[in-house]
Amino acid sequence: MENRELLQTKRAIPDTPLLDRFPFPFKGDSYRYSNDSFKLEPRVLLDITPEYFEEIELKRNILKDRHEHAYQSMPHSMNGQWEILEFIVHEMVTQHPHYFHLEKDGDHWMFENLLLGERQSFTFGDASTLPFEPLDFIGRHVQEDLFYLGQRDGNLYLDAGQLCFPNNWSIGFNIGTPFLEFHKPVPEFYSSRMAEKVLGFLMRMEAGMPFRRPSWTTTVEKMLPVFRESFDEWSPKKKNVTTENAGNLVYLRVEDQRLFRLPGSNGILFSLHTHLISLEELTQNQKWAKQFYHVLLDAPDYMSEYKGYLPYKDKMIAYLSKQIESIS
Amino acid sequence: MTSGRLKVIVKDIKYESPSVKSFKLWSADDSLLPRFSGGSHITTYVMYNDRLIERHYSLINDSKADGYYQIAVQRSEQSRGGSVYWNDYMKEGDQLEISYPRSHFPLSFEAKHHMFFAAGIGITPFLAMMRELKKQGKSFELHYASPSREMCAFFADLITMYPRQVHFYFSSEKNRMSPKIMENQYIGTHVYFCGSAQMMKEYAAEARKYGYPAKNIHYEWFETQHTGPLNAFQVKLGRSGKILEVPENESLLNTLLACGVEIPYACKIGGCGSCQIDVVDGEVDHRDSFLNDEERVAKKVIIACVSRAQKGIVVLDL
Amino acid sequence: MEAVRLKLIQEQRISDYIYVLEVKTLTGSLNFYHGAAEQLRFKHQSFSLPIRFTAPYQEVGMYRIFIDTYFLTDEERLNVLNQLRTHDFQLECLSPLSFVLQPNTQKVLLFIEEIALLESLTVMEMLANLHIDMILLVTDELQITGKQINYKLWQDSMPTAISFQNKDVHFLLSWQKIGTHIFAAGAWPMVDRLKRIAEDVGFSDELFQFKGYGEMTPYVFCVRCYKLTKGNQNTQVQCEHCRTILDVSNQYSKRLGAYLGNIKAI
């Protein structure tokens, strides 16, 4: 076997400043639940950022400490899981050949993660040759949370998922449930029949035309994993927010969601990449500061309550207002 | 609409019957052809007599094992160009573009038993489906009607691979396939039809009569719905009174955007509803897949990226 | 809208508490051919009791009404019967039956517990009228007390005692053909159990209709320890296993058979 030089890991991923690459989710001055998906171009799922190493480590620790909370799958999801593994590994080696390598000999695969200096050989299709289920395995090499939505008999089901950075929802509960059911709590979305429209849209998605959409909320402290299972641990922190500390205590949390049709299993691969930016850092972009300020002013209470920031909304608005004044 | 396209090269053309040819399609560059599920089809794009011809063909092989796509085309006298081109002009080594596989005719997951009814070239989607079911050890049977044994495409393959599950009906032997076969099947049976529009309508109606729930009845339409000529039409912006001309082959959405009218939009294929505009007056030719029938009648809206005017001018609330 | 006045033609006591009444309409006609009602209204008096009706002879304005006098005192029962024999009356608080005959139904399997007798007899009447094949499956107790039901349709239907547990039902259902529908009427646990078995065999939702009686005790999924505790949606409950106080949401998982219980916000 050829000797491979390990990349100087920290320098391998270009260190672009967060502000330059942050996926700001707002187009205008107002936000409501809708079908705001748009065509994904270029047609890639992975977004490898300088936070790769810390996020991978955090993810793997979570999977070790609370696997049941972070990974669930239905028995019939294996076909889809293998298709997802193949899809992601293929994208890894075509889009990021400096970071990932693959050797194939029929069904015998040798996968190499050059960033982490890891190798895994396995037989494609034989789960016993991998240390984890295929989705659980490949998810440990990417920053995104990955989900397999099974499409069958006219409905879409959450059939498998690795959720290490949840935004206050439980995959342990939602696994196996249909799309409309796990969106029931989203206000206005379910009752206004928008959820049915989105379901129709997803079910008509075709291979070769992936979609993307942003989702957002705020988090107190720089916390990627916000587990519903630990609600009593993080929820009280909302009380700590003041107008003075909102800048570095409150983070804008954006989920970059990407959806791909999997033509082999006819399911959908759904990825969720969570990005955090402190309000203070956000306000360095004046336009964004103003936009977010207006979105919060305009946000109806039912939405602010569901997104969880209602208790400290006024403090955020006061903070942003002060920042905007001092800029202009 | 630029969704991804795949570049393929034609190899291994074979006669499956005097009027049906099969074609293997390999990737023309080094990329992997995506897998597909049984019942999927591709759209092929060929130039014939200076016209772009788009035709849909079912994928008949096992993508997981093979690494290529295989289709079968029947030479039809009523051909508008597609089957003539494929049968008479396509040769090994030719390259063309195809769509990604699409699944509009999937197998049911909850079915306990699958019954397939094929007439003529309608056999194609079932070939891939049966391969899949056999691999999974699931229960199925095929009823296949053809003019005669000689004209029956894939006869030998089917007899060899599924000796206990296939039943043939040759009109030359006065043996006719009948929907009555569907009567008296066990609960959990799903029925699938692929053949002429008339055959499918007849079988679907009989299946309903025997008590099959609508969910248990499946058939494949190859015509894309809501197609039609993209004629030019006019719209009036109700608030300003301005009149705009939407050119032939152009969408209302693009025309509005080009004129500086800001309309939200997203998918641009009529599926998400983002570009919905209220209509004050006029008749809309709905070509979207977002509104349901009720909404088309009750609401006065237009999905700007795909829908057009029926006739006359449409007045928009803009 | 004209009120429908009905008059008793003939009565038959078919069990200790259930009576069948042949009635005819004097004025007007009921909106439904079959249904339920909650009150008998006479000129000077009203009585609340479970009532079901079907229309065996639609064209002639006749109805067959089943009443259950179990909840009336002896005195009230005599009173009701007297009134019926001497006065015309109206039915109040109408509602549909819990079984709707679907098009192209070839056969119906009825699973009945005693508590659902009134509803079930009416559904059977309706099916017999339309010449739909029926198979009647009852619990042991009901087969015994059923022998005391002095009603021809019931006897002719030959109720078969069957255990409503897994094996027997699964076996029976797996032999059913397309065109068969199921009606299950009884206590909620029985209905739920039957529905799961039916689904497993291949009876999808539209082929399974039901009427549940009594307490529905769903479960709550504790989001902290992932175990189940008895409880209902939109309430507060304490997890039996880890003692966490939970706010029960209205989100339901069919797989778990439980509502999501969130950790209560302090």
Short mmCIF file of N, CA and C in Angstrom, two decimals, chain B residues 148-198:
data_model
loop_
_atom_site.label_atom_id
_atom_site.label_comp_id
_atom_site.label_asym_id
_atom_site.label_seq_id
_atom_site.Cartn_x
_atom_site.Cartn_y
_atom_site.Cartn_z
N SER B 148 -48.79 -12.68 -31.13
CA SER B 148 -48.41 -14.09 -31.33
C SER B 148 -47.10 -14.36 -30.60
N ARG B 149 -46.72 -15.62 -30.51
CA ARG B 149 -45.46 -15.99 -29.85
C ARG B 149 -44.27 -15.31 -30.54
N GLU B 150 -44.29 -15.26 -31.87
CA GLU B 150 -43.17 -14.68 -32.62
C GLU B 150 -43.05 -13.18 -32.34
N MET B 151 -44.21 -12.54 -32.18
CA MET B 151 -44.21 -11.08 -31.98
C MET B 151 -44.02 -10.73 -30.50
N CYS B 152 -43.90 -11.76 -29.66
CA CYS B 152 -43.86 -11.49 -28.22
C CYS B 152 -42.44 -11.18 -27.76
N ALA B 153 -42.15 -9.91 -27.52
CA ALA B 153 -40.80 -9.52 -27.11
C ALA B 153 -40.47 -10.10 -25.74
N PHE B 154 -39.27 -10.60 -25.59
CA PHE B 154 -38.74 -11.13 -24.32
C PHE B 154 -39.37 -12.44 -23.89
N PHE B 155 -40.03 -13.12 -24.84
CA PHE B 155 -40.70 -14.37 -24.50
C PHE B 155 -39.72 -15.38 -23.86
N ALA B 156 -38.61 -15.60 -24.52
CA ALA B 156 -37.67 -16.61 -24.02
C ALA B 156 -37.11 -16.24 -22.66
N ASP B 157 -36.73 -14.97 -22.50
CA ASP B 157 -36.19 -14.52 -21.21
C ASP B 157 -37.19 -14.74 -20.09
N LEU B 158 -38.45 -14.39 -20.36
CA LEU B 158 -39.47 -14.48 -19.32
C LEU B 158 -39.73 -15.93 -18.93
N ILE B 159 -39.82 -16.80 -19.92
CA ILE B 159 -40.06 -18.22 -19.63
C ILE B 159 -38.93 -18.78 -18.78
N THR B 160 -37.72 -18.36 -19.07
CA THR B 160 -36.55 -18.87 -18.33
C THR B 160 -36.48 -18.32 -16.91
N MET B 161 -36.68 -17.01 -16.79
CA MET B 161 -36.46 -16.37 -15.48
C MET B 161 -37.63 -16.57 -14.53
N TYR B 162 -38.85 -16.59 -15.06
CA TYR B 162 -40.02 -16.66 -14.18
C TYR B 162 -40.99 -17.74 -14.64
N PRO B 163 -40.58 -18.97 -14.68
CA PRO B 163 -41.43 -20.02 -15.25
C PRO B 163 -42.78 -20.15 -14.56
N ARG B 164 -42.81 -19.95 -13.25
CA ARG B 164 -44.08 -20.17 -12.53
C ARG B 164 -44.96 -18.94 -12.49
N GLN B 165 -44.37 -17.77 -12.79
CA GLN B 165 -45.15 -16.54 -12.57
C GLN B 165 -45.75 -15.92 -13.83
N VAL B 166 -45.25 -16.34 -15.03
CA VAL B 166 -45.76 -15.66 -16.23
C VAL B 166 -46.83 -16.48 -16.95
N HIS B 167 -47.80 -15.73 -17.48
CA HIS B 167 -48.88 -16.32 -18.26
C HIS B 167 -48.99 -15.53 -19.55
N PHE B 168 -48.96 -16.22 -20.69
CA PHE B 168 -49.02 -15.54 -21.99
C PHE B 168 -50.38 -15.69 -22.64
N TYR B 169 -50.75 -14.69 -23.40
CA TYR B 169 -52.03 -14.71 -24.13
C TYR B 169 -51.75 -14.24 -25.55
N PHE B 170 -51.87 -15.16 -26.51
CA PHE B 170 -51.58 -14.81 -27.91
C PHE B 170 -52.88 -14.77 -28.70
N SER B 171 -53.16 -13.61 -29.29
CA SER B 171 -54.40 -13.48 -30.06
C SER B 171 -54.43 -14.47 -31.22
N SER B 172 -53.23 -14.79 -31.75
CA SER B 172 -53.18 -15.74 -32.87
C SER B 172 -53.69 -17.11 -32.44
N GLU B 173 -53.57 -17.42 -31.16
CA GLU B 173 -54.05 -18.71 -30.65
C GLU B 173 -55.42 -18.57 -30.03
N LYS B 174 -56.07 -17.45 -30.30
CA LYS B 174 -57.41 -17.15 -29.78
C LYS B 174 -57.45 -17.17 -28.26
N ASN B 175 -56.32 -16.84 -27.66
CA ASN B 175 -56.26 -16.81 -26.20
C ASN B 175 -56.22 -15.34 -25.76
N ARG B 176 -57.31 -14.88 -25.17
CA ARG B 176 -57.35 -13.47 -24.85
C ARG B 176 -57.16 -13.24 -23.35
N MET B 177 -56.44 -12.20 -23.04
CA MET B 177 -56.24 -11.83 -21.64
C MET B 177 -57.51 -11.12 -21.16
N SER B 178 -57.93 -11.44 -19.95
CA SER B 178 -59.17 -10.83 -19.47
C SER B 178 -58.99 -10.24 -18.08
N PRO B 179 -59.63 -9.12 -17.81
CA PRO B 179 -59.55 -8.53 -16.48
C PRO B 179 -60.14 -9.44 -15.40
N LYS B 180 -60.90 -10.42 -15.79
CA LYS B 180 -61.52 -11.30 -14.80
C LYS B 180 -60.48 -12.00 -13.92
N ILE B 181 -59.25 -12.07 -14.41
CA ILE B 181 -58.18 -12.69 -13.64
C ILE B 181 -58.02 -12.00 -12.29
N MET B 182 -58.38 -10.72 -12.24
CA MET B 182 -58.18 -9.94 -11.02
C MET B 182 -59.21 -10.27 -9.94
N GLU B 183 -60.31 -10.88 -10.38
CA GLU B 183 -61.36 -11.18 -9.40
C GLU B 183 -60.86 -12.23 -8.43
N ASN B 184 -61.37 -12.21 -7.20
CA ASN B 184 -61.04 -13.28 -6.25
C ASN B 184 -59.59 -13.40 -5.83
N GLN B 185 -58.85 -12.31 -5.90
CA GLN B 185 -57.48 -12.35 -5.38
C GLN B 185 -57.51 -12.00 -3.89
N TYR B 186 -56.45 -12.34 -3.20
CA TYR B 186 -56.43 -12.09 -1.77
C TYR B 186 -56.24 -10.62 -1.43
N ILE B 187 -56.70 -10.26 -0.26
CA ILE B 187 -56.49 -8.91 0.28
C ILE B 187 -55.01 -8.58 0.22
N GLY B 188 -54.70 -7.34 -0.10
CA GLY B 188 -53.30 -6.94 -0.14
C GLY B 188 -52.71 -7.08 -1.53
N THR B 189 -53.53 -7.51 -2.51
CA THR B 189 -53.05 -7.63 -3.88
C THR B 189 -53.10 -6.25 -4.54
N HIS B 190 -52.03 -5.91 -5.23
CA HIS B 190 -51.99 -4.69 -6.02
C HIS B 190 -51.92 -5.07 -7.49
N VAL B 191 -52.61 -4.32 -8.34
CA VAL B 191 -52.63 -4.61 -9.77
C VAL B 191 -52.01 -3.46 -10.55
N TYR B 192 -51.25 -3.81 -11.58
CA TYR B 192 -50.53 -2.83 -12.39
C TYR B 192 -50.84 -3.08 -13.86
N PHE B 193 -51.11 -2.00 -14.61
CA PHE B 193 -51.40 -2.16 -16.04
C PHE B 193 -50.47 -1.30 -16.87
N CYS B 194 -50.05 -1.84 -18.01
CA CYS B 194 -49.30 -1.01 -18.96
C CYS B 194 -49.63 -1.50 -20.36
N GLY B 195 -50.23 -0.62 -21.13
CA GLY B 195 -50.62 -0.98 -22.49
C GLY B 195 -51.24 0.23 -23.14
N SER B 196 -52.22 0.03 -24.00
CA SER B 196 -52.86 1.18 -24.63
C SER B 196 -53.74 1.88 -23.59
N ALA B 197 -54.03 3.15 -23.87
CA ALA B 197 -54.87 3.93 -22.95
C ALA B 197 -56.21 3.23 -22.74
N GLN B 198 -56.74 2.65 -23.81
CA GLN B 198 -58.03 2.00 -23.73
C GLN B 198 -57.96 0.77 -22.82
#
